[in-house]
PDB file of C-alpha atoms and ligand atoms in Angstrom:
ATOM      1  CA  UNK H   1     142.345  61.503 137.267  1.00 98.00           C
ATOM      2  CA  UNK H   2     139.542  63.292 139.703  1.00 98.00           C
ATOM      3  CA  UNK H   3     138.382  62.171 142.850  1.00 98.00           C
ATOM      4  CA  UNK H   4     135.092  62.517 144.120  1.00 98.00           C
ATOM      5  CA  UNK H   5     135.399  63.133 147.796  1.00 98.00           C
ATOM      6  CA  UNK H   6     133.254  64.127 150.719  1.00 98.00           C
ATOM      7  CA  UNK H   7     135.606  66.598 153.491  1.00 97.00           C
ATOM      8  CA  UNK H   8     137.037  64.209 156.460  1.00 97.00           C
ATOM      9  CA  UNK H   9     135.138  61.104 154.870  1.00 98.00           C
ATOM     10  CA  UNK H  10     137.287  57.845 153.846  1.00 98.00           C
ATOM     11  CA  UNK H  11     137.807  59.115 150.521  1.00 98.00           C
ATOM     12  CA  UNK H  12     140.768  61.457 152.172  1.00 98.00           C
ATOM     13  CA  UNK H  13     142.647  57.854 152.072  1.00 98.00           C
ATOM     14  CA  UNK H  14     142.586  58.206 148.423  1.00 98.00           C
ATOM     15  CA  UNK H  15     143.342  62.194 148.779  1.00 98.00           C
ATOM     16  CA  UNK H  16     146.463  61.640 150.999  1.00 98.00           C
ATOM     17  CA  UNK H  17     147.498  58.914 148.136  1.00 98.00           C
ATOM     18  CA  UNK H  18     147.106  61.122 145.485  1.00 98.00           C
ATOM     19  CA  UNK H  19     149.324  63.584 147.412  1.00 98.00           C
ATOM     20  CA  UNK H  20     151.954  61.290 147.426  1.00 98.00           C
ATOM     21  CA  UNK H  21     152.016  60.972 143.637  1.00 97.00           C
ATOM     22  CA  UNK H  22     153.699  63.191 141.136  1.00 86.00           C
ATOM     23  CA  UNK H  23     150.785  62.934 138.670  1.00 92.00           C
ATOM     24  CA  UNK H  24     148.159  66.258 138.716  1.00 96.00           C
ATOM     25  CA  UNK H  25     144.463  65.477 139.543  1.00 98.00           C
ATOM     26  CA  UNK H  26     141.103  67.036 140.219  1.00 98.00           C
ATOM     27  CA  UNK H  27     139.187  67.207 143.123  1.00 98.00           C
ATOM     28  CA  UNK H  28     135.011  67.432 143.389  1.00 98.00           C
ATOM     29  CA  UNK H  29     133.421  67.307 146.517  1.00 98.00           C
ATOM     30  CA  UNK H  30     130.015  65.286 146.699  1.00 98.00           C
ATOM     31  CA  UNK H  31     126.836  65.934 148.971  1.00 98.00           C
ATOM     32  CA  UNK H  32     125.789  62.210 149.341  1.00 97.00           C
ATOM     33  CA  UNK H  33     122.723  63.156 151.496  1.00 96.00           C
ATOM     34  CA  UNK H  34     121.664  64.932 148.648  1.00 97.00           C
ATOM     35  CA  UNK H  35     123.075  63.019 145.673  1.00 98.00           C
ATOM     36  CA  UNK H  36     124.944  66.085 143.700  1.00 98.00           C
ATOM     37  CA  UNK H  37     128.327  67.359 143.265  1.00 98.00           C
ATOM     38  CA  UNK H  38     129.988  70.224 143.462  1.00 98.00           C
ATOM     39  CA  UNK H  39     129.426  71.299 139.873  1.00 98.00           C
ATOM     40  CA  UNK H  40     125.567  70.126 140.192  1.00 98.00           C
ATOM     41  CA  UNK H  41     126.075  66.681 138.923  1.00 98.00           C
ATOM     42  CA  UNK H  42     123.749  64.039 139.760  1.00 98.00           C
ATOM     43  CA  UNK H  43     126.181  61.729 141.709  1.00 98.00           C
ATOM     44  CA  UNK H  44     124.013  58.648 141.079  1.00 98.00           C
ATOM     45  CA  UNK H  45     124.886  59.240 137.480  1.00 98.00           C
ATOM     46  CA  UNK H  46     128.805  58.988 138.389  1.00 98.00           C
ATOM     47  CA  UNK H  47     128.480  56.422 141.288  1.00 98.00           C
ATOM     48  CA  UNK H  48     124.920  54.604 141.382  1.00 98.00           C
ATOM     49  CA  UNK H  49     126.300  53.368 144.897  1.00 98.00           C
ATOM     50  CA  UNK H  50     125.645  57.083 145.958  1.00 98.00           C
ATOM     51  CA  UNK H  51     128.747  56.945 148.367  1.00 98.00           C
ATOM     52  CA  UNK H  52     132.407  58.150 148.239  1.00 98.00           C
ATOM     53  CA  UNK H  53     135.272  57.746 146.885  1.00 98.00           C
ATOM     54  CA  UNK H  54     134.963  57.745 143.293  1.00 98.00           C
ATOM     55  CA  UNK H  55     138.177  57.989 140.996  1.00 98.00           C
ATOM     56  CA  UNK H  56     137.252  59.090 137.350  1.00 98.00           C
ATOM     57  CA  UNK H  57     140.495  58.105 135.263  1.00 98.00           C
ATOM     58  CA  UNK H  58     141.766  60.363 132.158  1.00 95.00           C
ATOM     59  CA  UNK H  59     139.908  57.959 129.833  1.00 96.00           C
ATOM     60  CA  UNK H  60     136.568  58.396 131.852  1.00 97.00           C
ATOM     61  CA  UNK H  61     136.350  55.172 133.540  1.00 98.00           C
ATOM     62  CA  UNK H  62     135.309  55.025 137.014  1.00 98.00           C
ATOM     63  CA  UNK H  63     136.724  52.928 140.209  1.00 98.00           C
ATOM     64  CA  UNK H  64     134.626  52.730 143.142  1.00 98.00           C
ATOM     65  CA  UNK H  65     135.572  51.108 146.436  1.00 98.00           C
ATOM     66  CA  UNK H  66     138.384  52.477 148.766  1.00 98.00           C
ATOM     67  CA  UNK H  67     140.287  49.262 148.754  1.00 98.00           C
ATOM     68  CA  UNK H  68     140.257  49.203 144.899  1.00 98.00           C
ATOM     69  CA  UNK H  69     141.192  53.055 144.260  1.00 98.00           C
ATOM     70  CA  UNK H  70     143.818  52.890 146.976  1.00 98.00           C
ATOM     71  CA  UNK H  71     145.496  49.772 145.119  1.00 98.00           C
ATOM     72  CA  UNK H  72     145.281  51.126 141.690  1.00 98.00           C
ATOM     73  CA  UNK H  73     146.625  54.556 142.980  1.00 98.00           C
ATOM     74  CA  UNK H  74     149.793  52.735 144.858  1.00 98.00           C
ATOM     75  CA  UNK H  75     150.364  50.833 141.743  1.00 98.00           C
ATOM     76  CA  UNK H  76     150.816  53.741 139.438  1.00 97.00           C
ATOM     77  CA  UNK H  77     154.424  54.323 140.966  1.00 94.00           C
ATOM     78  CA  UNK H  78     156.375  51.309 142.235  1.00 94.00           C
ATOM     79  CA  UNK H  79     159.282  53.555 143.242  1.00 94.00           C
ATOM     80  CA  UNK H  80     156.927  55.274 146.009  1.00 95.00           C
ATOM     81  CA  UNK H  81     156.372  51.732 147.577  1.00 97.00           C
ATOM     82  CA  UNK H  82     153.111  52.372 148.375  1.00 98.00           C
ATOM     83  CA  UNK H  83     152.004  48.962 147.451  1.00 98.00           C
ATOM     84  CA  UNK H  84     154.205  45.762 147.693  1.00 98.00           C
ATOM     85  CA  UNK H  85     154.286  43.743 144.210  1.00 97.00           C
ATOM     86  CA  UNK H  86     151.586  41.517 143.247  1.00 96.00           C
ATOM     87  CA  UNK H  87     152.062  37.649 144.207  1.00 95.00           C
ATOM     88  CA  UNK H  88     154.471  38.778 147.075  1.00 97.00           C
ATOM     89  CA  UNK H  89     153.866  38.026 150.987  1.00 97.00           C
ATOM     90  CA  UNK H  90     153.895  41.722 151.169  1.00 97.00           C
ATOM     91  CA  UNK H  91     150.806  41.833 148.734  1.00 98.00           C
ATOM     92  CA  UNK H  92     148.672  39.542 150.528  1.00 98.00           C
ATOM     93  CA  UNK H  93     149.378  41.354 153.641  1.00 98.00           C
ATOM     94  CA  UNK H  94     148.267  44.641 152.251  1.00 98.00           C
ATOM     95  CA  UNK H  95     145.175  43.077 151.003  1.00 98.00           C
ATOM     96  CA  UNK H  96     144.804  41.686 154.261  1.00 98.00           C
ATOM     97  CA  UNK H  97     145.128  44.686 156.021  1.00 98.00           C
ATOM     98  CA  UNK H  98     142.819  47.140 153.642  1.00 98.00           C
ATOM     99  CA  UNK H  99     140.181  44.056 154.111  1.00 98.00           C
ATOM    100  CA  UNK H 100     140.094  44.566 157.786  1.00 98.00           C
ATOM    101  CA  UNK H 101     140.288  48.410 157.679  1.00 98.00           C
ATOM    102  CA  UNK H 102     137.503  48.263 155.245  1.00 98.00           C
ATOM    103  CA  UNK H 103     135.039  45.750 156.882  1.00 97.00           C
ATOM    104  CA  UNK H 104     135.858  45.863 160.560  1.00 97.00           C
ATOM    105  CA  UNK H 105     137.454  49.189 161.411  1.00 97.00           C
ATOM    106  CA  UNK H 106     135.504  51.605 158.913  1.00 97.00           C
ATOM    107  CA  UNK H 107     132.175  49.984 159.564  1.00 95.00           C
ATOM    108  CA  UNK H 108     132.379  50.125 163.246  1.00 95.00           C
ATOM    109  CA  UNK H 109     133.009  53.831 163.308  1.00 96.00           C
ATOM    110  CA  UNK H 110     129.967  54.074 160.459  1.00 94.00           C
ATOM    111  CA  UNK H 111     126.903  54.099 162.817  1.00 93.00           C
ATOM    112  CA  UNK H 112     128.695  57.400 164.833  1.00 94.00           C
ATOM    113  CA  UNK H 113     128.150  59.567 161.728  1.00 93.00           C
ATOM    114  CA  UNK H 114     124.474  57.778 161.165  1.00 90.00           C
ATOM    115  CA  UNK H 115     121.690  60.466 160.887  1.00 88.00           C
ATOM    116  CA  UNK H 116     120.139  57.853 163.265  1.00 91.00           C
ATOM    117  CA  UNK H 117     121.312  58.482 167.145  1.00 91.00           C
ATOM    118  CA  UNK H 118     122.696  55.874 168.723  1.00 93.00           C
ATOM    119  CA  UNK H 119     121.622  54.925 172.144  1.00 95.00           C
ATOM    120  CA  UNK H 120     124.035  54.024 175.204  1.00 95.00           C
ATOM    121  CA  UNK H 121     124.005  50.498 174.866  1.00 96.00           C
ATOM    122  CA  UNK H 122     124.834  50.566 170.905  1.00 94.00           C
ATOM    123  CA  UNK H 123     127.477  52.898 171.399  1.00 95.00           C
ATOM    124  CA  UNK H 124     129.049  50.773 174.361  1.00 96.00           C
ATOM    125  CA  UNK H 125     129.032  47.696 172.145  1.00 96.00           C
ATOM    126  CA  UNK H 126     130.404  49.451 168.950  1.00 95.00           C
ATOM    127  CA  UNK H 127     133.275  51.096 171.318  1.00 97.00           C
ATOM    128  CA  UNK H 128     134.203  47.504 172.210  1.00 97.00           C
ATOM    129  CA  UNK H 129     134.061  46.762 169.168  1.00 97.00           C
ATOM    130  CA  UNK H 130     136.526  49.342 168.141  1.00 97.00           C
ATOM    131  CA  UNK H 131     138.638  48.752 171.360  1.00 98.00           C
ATOM    132  CA  UNK H 132     139.324  44.897 170.402  1.00 98.00           C
ATOM    133  CA  UNK H 133     140.307  46.367 166.509  1.00 98.00           C
ATOM    134  CA  UNK H 134     142.407  48.828 167.671  1.00 98.00           C
ATOM    135  CA  UNK H 135     144.440  45.879 170.063  1.00 98.00           C
ATOM    136  CA  UNK H 136     144.853  44.310 166.941  1.00 97.00           C
ATOM    137  CA  UNK H 137     146.578  47.575 165.324  1.00 98.00           C
ATOM    138  CA  UNK H 138     148.506  47.743 168.262  1.00 98.00           C
ATOM    139  CA  UNK H 139     149.686  44.048 168.647  1.00 97.00           C
ATOM    140  CA  UNK H 140     150.711  44.853 164.550  1.00 97.00           C
ATOM    141  CA  UNK H 141     152.364  48.004 165.051  1.00 97.00           C
ATOM    142  CA  UNK H 142     154.689  46.235 167.900  1.00 96.00           C
ATOM    143  CA  UNK H 143     155.704  43.711 165.215  1.00 95.00           C
ATOM    144  CA  UNK H 144     156.182  45.985 162.307  1.00 93.00           C
ATOM    145  CA  UNK H 145     157.039  49.671 162.656  1.00 92.00           C
ATOM    146  CA  UNK H 146     156.849  52.403 161.866  1.00 97.00           C
ATOM    147  CA  UNK H 147     154.409  51.575 159.215  1.00 98.00           C
ATOM    148  CA  UNK H 148     151.898  48.641 159.348  1.00 98.00           C
ATOM    149  CA  UNK H 149     153.753  46.769 156.518  1.00 98.00           C
ATOM    150  CA  UNK H 150     157.210  47.772 158.270  1.00 97.00           C
ATOM    151  CA  UNK H 151     159.511  50.722 156.863  1.00 97.00           C
ATOM    152  CA  UNK H 152     157.439  51.814 154.172  1.00 97.00           C
ATOM    153  CA  UNK H 153     154.434  54.227 154.171  1.00 98.00           C
ATOM    154  CA  UNK H 154     151.720  52.453 152.249  1.00 98.00           C
ATOM    155  CA  UNK H 155     148.092  52.777 151.036  1.00 98.00           C
ATOM    156  CA  UNK H 156     146.948  50.901 154.236  1.00 98.00           C
ATOM    157  CA  UNK H 157     148.590  53.316 156.767  1.00 98.00           C
ATOM    158  CA  UNK H 158     146.529  56.079 154.503  1.00 98.00           C
ATOM    159  CA  UNK H 159     143.400  54.416 154.917  1.00 98.00           C
ATOM    160  CA  UNK H 160     143.892  53.188 158.734  1.00 98.00           C
ATOM    161  CA  UNK H 161     145.068  56.807 159.566  1.00 98.00           C
ATOM    162  CA  UNK H 162     141.596  58.507 157.876  1.00 98.00           C
ATOM    163  CA  UNK H 163     139.684  56.187 160.133  1.00 98.00           C
ATOM    164  CA  UNK H 164     141.778  56.386 163.671  1.00 98.00           C
ATOM    165  CA  UNK H 165     141.543  60.077 163.247  1.00 98.00           C
ATOM    166  CA  UNK H 166     137.575  59.821 163.432  1.00 98.00           C
ATOM    167  CA  UNK H 167     138.359  58.917 167.222  1.00 98.00           C
ATOM    168  CA  UNK H 168     138.736  62.562 168.003  1.00 96.00           C
ATOM    169  CA  UNK H 169     134.985  62.934 166.201  1.00 95.00           C
ATOM    170  CA  UNK H 170     133.467  60.361 168.220  1.00 96.00           C
ATOM    171  CA  UNK H 171     135.007  60.626 171.322  1.00 96.00           C
ATOM    172  CA  UNK H 172     136.637  57.667 171.436  1.00 97.00           C
ATOM    173  CA  UNK H 173     139.640  58.182 173.571  1.00 98.00           C
ATOM    174  CA  UNK H 174     142.790  55.940 172.054  1.00 98.00           C
ATOM    175  CA  UNK H 175     145.336  57.067 174.973  1.00 98.00           C
ATOM    176  CA  UNK H 176     145.211  53.693 176.439  1.00 98.00           C
ATOM    177  CA  UNK H 177     147.079  52.707 172.940  1.00 98.00           C
ATOM    178  CA  UNK H 178     149.989  55.235 173.082  1.00 98.00           C
ATOM    179  CA  UNK H 179     151.778  53.001 170.249  1.00 98.00           C
ATOM    180  CA  UNK H 180     149.010  53.674 167.968  1.00 98.00           C
ATOM    181  CA  UNK H 181     148.476  57.453 169.047  1.00 98.00           C
ATOM    182  CA  UNK H 182     152.492  57.802 168.034  1.00 98.00           C
ATOM    183  CA  UNK H 183     151.333  56.242 164.847  1.00 98.00           C
ATOM    184  CA  UNK H 184     148.530  58.522 163.972  1.00 98.00           C
ATOM    185  CA  UNK H 185     150.619  61.481 164.885  1.00 98.00           C
ATOM    186  CA  UNK H 186     153.409  60.124 162.819  1.00 98.00           C
ATOM    187  CA  UNK H 187     151.141  59.972 159.662  1.00 98.00           C
ATOM    188  CA  UNK H 188     149.239  63.246 160.384  1.00 98.00           C
ATOM    189  CA  UNK H 189     152.992  64.893 159.866  1.00 98.00           C
ATOM    190  CA  UNK H 190     153.369  63.705 156.398  1.00 98.00           C
ATOM    191  CA  UNK H 191     152.888  66.825 154.175  1.00 98.00           C
ATOM    192  CA  UNK H 192     150.713  64.535 151.963  1.00 98.00           C
ATOM    193  CA  UNK H 193     148.428  64.603 154.637  1.00 98.00           C
ATOM    194  CA  UNK H 194     148.719  67.991 155.978  1.00 98.00           C
ATOM    195  CA  UNK H 195     147.845  68.839 152.413  1.00 97.00           C
ATOM    196  CA  UNK H 196     144.627  66.893 152.217  1.00 98.00           C
ATOM    197  CA  UNK H 197     143.275  67.494 155.528  1.00 98.00           C
ATOM    198  CA  UNK H 198     143.710  71.350 154.828  1.00 98.00           C
ATOM    199  CA  UNK H 199     142.362  71.341 151.391  1.00 97.00           C
ATOM    200  CA  UNK H 200     139.022  69.402 153.242  1.00 98.00           C
ATOM    201  CA  UNK H 201     139.174  72.009 155.608  1.00 97.00           C
ATOM    202  CA  UNK H 202     140.065  69.704 158.728  1.00 96.00           C
ATOM    203  CA  UNK H 203     143.330  71.889 160.143  1.00 92.00           C
ATOM    204  CA  UNK H 204     143.127  75.351 159.378  1.00 86.00           C
ATOM    205  CA  UNK H 205     146.781  76.057 157.790  1.00 67.00           C
ATOM    206  CA  UNK H 206     148.922  74.571 155.679  1.00 45.00           C
ATOM    207  CA  UNK H 207     151.909  73.582 157.306  1.00 47.00           C
ATOM    208  CA  UNK H 208     153.290  71.682 154.115  1.00 44.00           C
TER     209      UNK H 208
HETATM  210  N1  GSH K   1     132.562  49.953 150.410  1.00 54.49           N
HETATM  211  C1  GSH K   1     132.370  51.462 150.475  1.00 54.49           C
HETATM  212  C2  GSH K   1     132.184  52.499 151.641  1.00 54.49           C
HETATM  213  C3  GSH K   1     132.641  53.983 151.403  1.00 54.49           C
HETATM  214  C4  GSH K   1     131.797  54.552 152.572  1.00 54.49           C
HETATM  215  O1  GSH K   1     131.451  54.346 153.626  1.00 54.49           O
HETATM  216  N2  GSH K   1     131.607  56.138 152.379  1.00 54.49           N
HETATM  217  C5  GSH K   1     130.964  57.004 153.056  1.00 54.49           C
HETATM  218  C6  GSH K   1     131.673  58.138 153.682  1.00 54.49           C
HETATM  219  S1  GSH K   1     133.157  57.557 154.782  1.00 54.49           S
HETATM  220  C7  GSH K   1     130.044  57.760 152.412  1.00 54.49           C
HETATM  221  O2  GSH K   1     129.919  58.356 151.412  1.00 54.49           O
HETATM  222  N3  GSH K   1     128.599  57.820 153.148  1.00 54.49           N
HETATM  223  C8  GSH K   1     127.679  58.304 152.657  1.00 54.49           C
HETATM  224  C9  GSH K   1     126.455  57.715 152.361  1.00 54.49           C
HETATM  225  O3  GSH K   1     126.393  56.415 152.199  1.00 54.49           O
HETATM  226  O4  GSH K   1     125.538  58.206 152.008  1.00 54.49           O
HETATM  227  C10 GSH K   1     134.056  51.877 150.102  1.00 54.49           C
HETATM  228  O5  GSH K   1     134.629  51.225 150.844  1.00 54.49           O
HETATM  229  O6  GSH K   1     134.323  52.669 149.286  1.00 54.49           O
END
């Protein structure tokens, strides 16, 4: 398998999950602005949508979209319990969380990374939306801990971690939600996360 990624972007969630698995995999970084991969390939030929992540399977098949890739990877080894079984209530809860992460949380952070600068009003409005979404995560963690689905770290936690970790890059203060801050710190200490962050250049030394 090969993951096309951009350092620190949402693709890091799939990178983390790949590190949780025992299978070997390759990584190739993508310059999405220029539409080229690290080896010089035209990224539009790999993923016409132009954004990361893309997962290439051994047989050459390509999977796009965070929530599809995360579930594909999580289902690979049921013993890892990264995804609850299909048709279970847990699986619906997972899908509910992944949809929320993708269309509500992730996309509220996106304008902060755009080349178009946000004015104060737009920033305040986006921050207020992020706050209501973090409220939800906080409530969820009050009922389910240490992870969003309860006892087991799931692919949803990898995705939520990557997005919540962006708070530091956009100066969004998570201290009003200590429960969420501890959740982020807990996930950040996982060897799979340290390894992914180190490889993507987000932390300087590999502590794992
Ligand atoms: N719906 C897509 C969104 C992916 C996405 O937003 N990727 C961002 C990085 S987090 C990206 O590649 N942005 C660069 C671009 O759009 O040119 C998914 O969930 O996979």
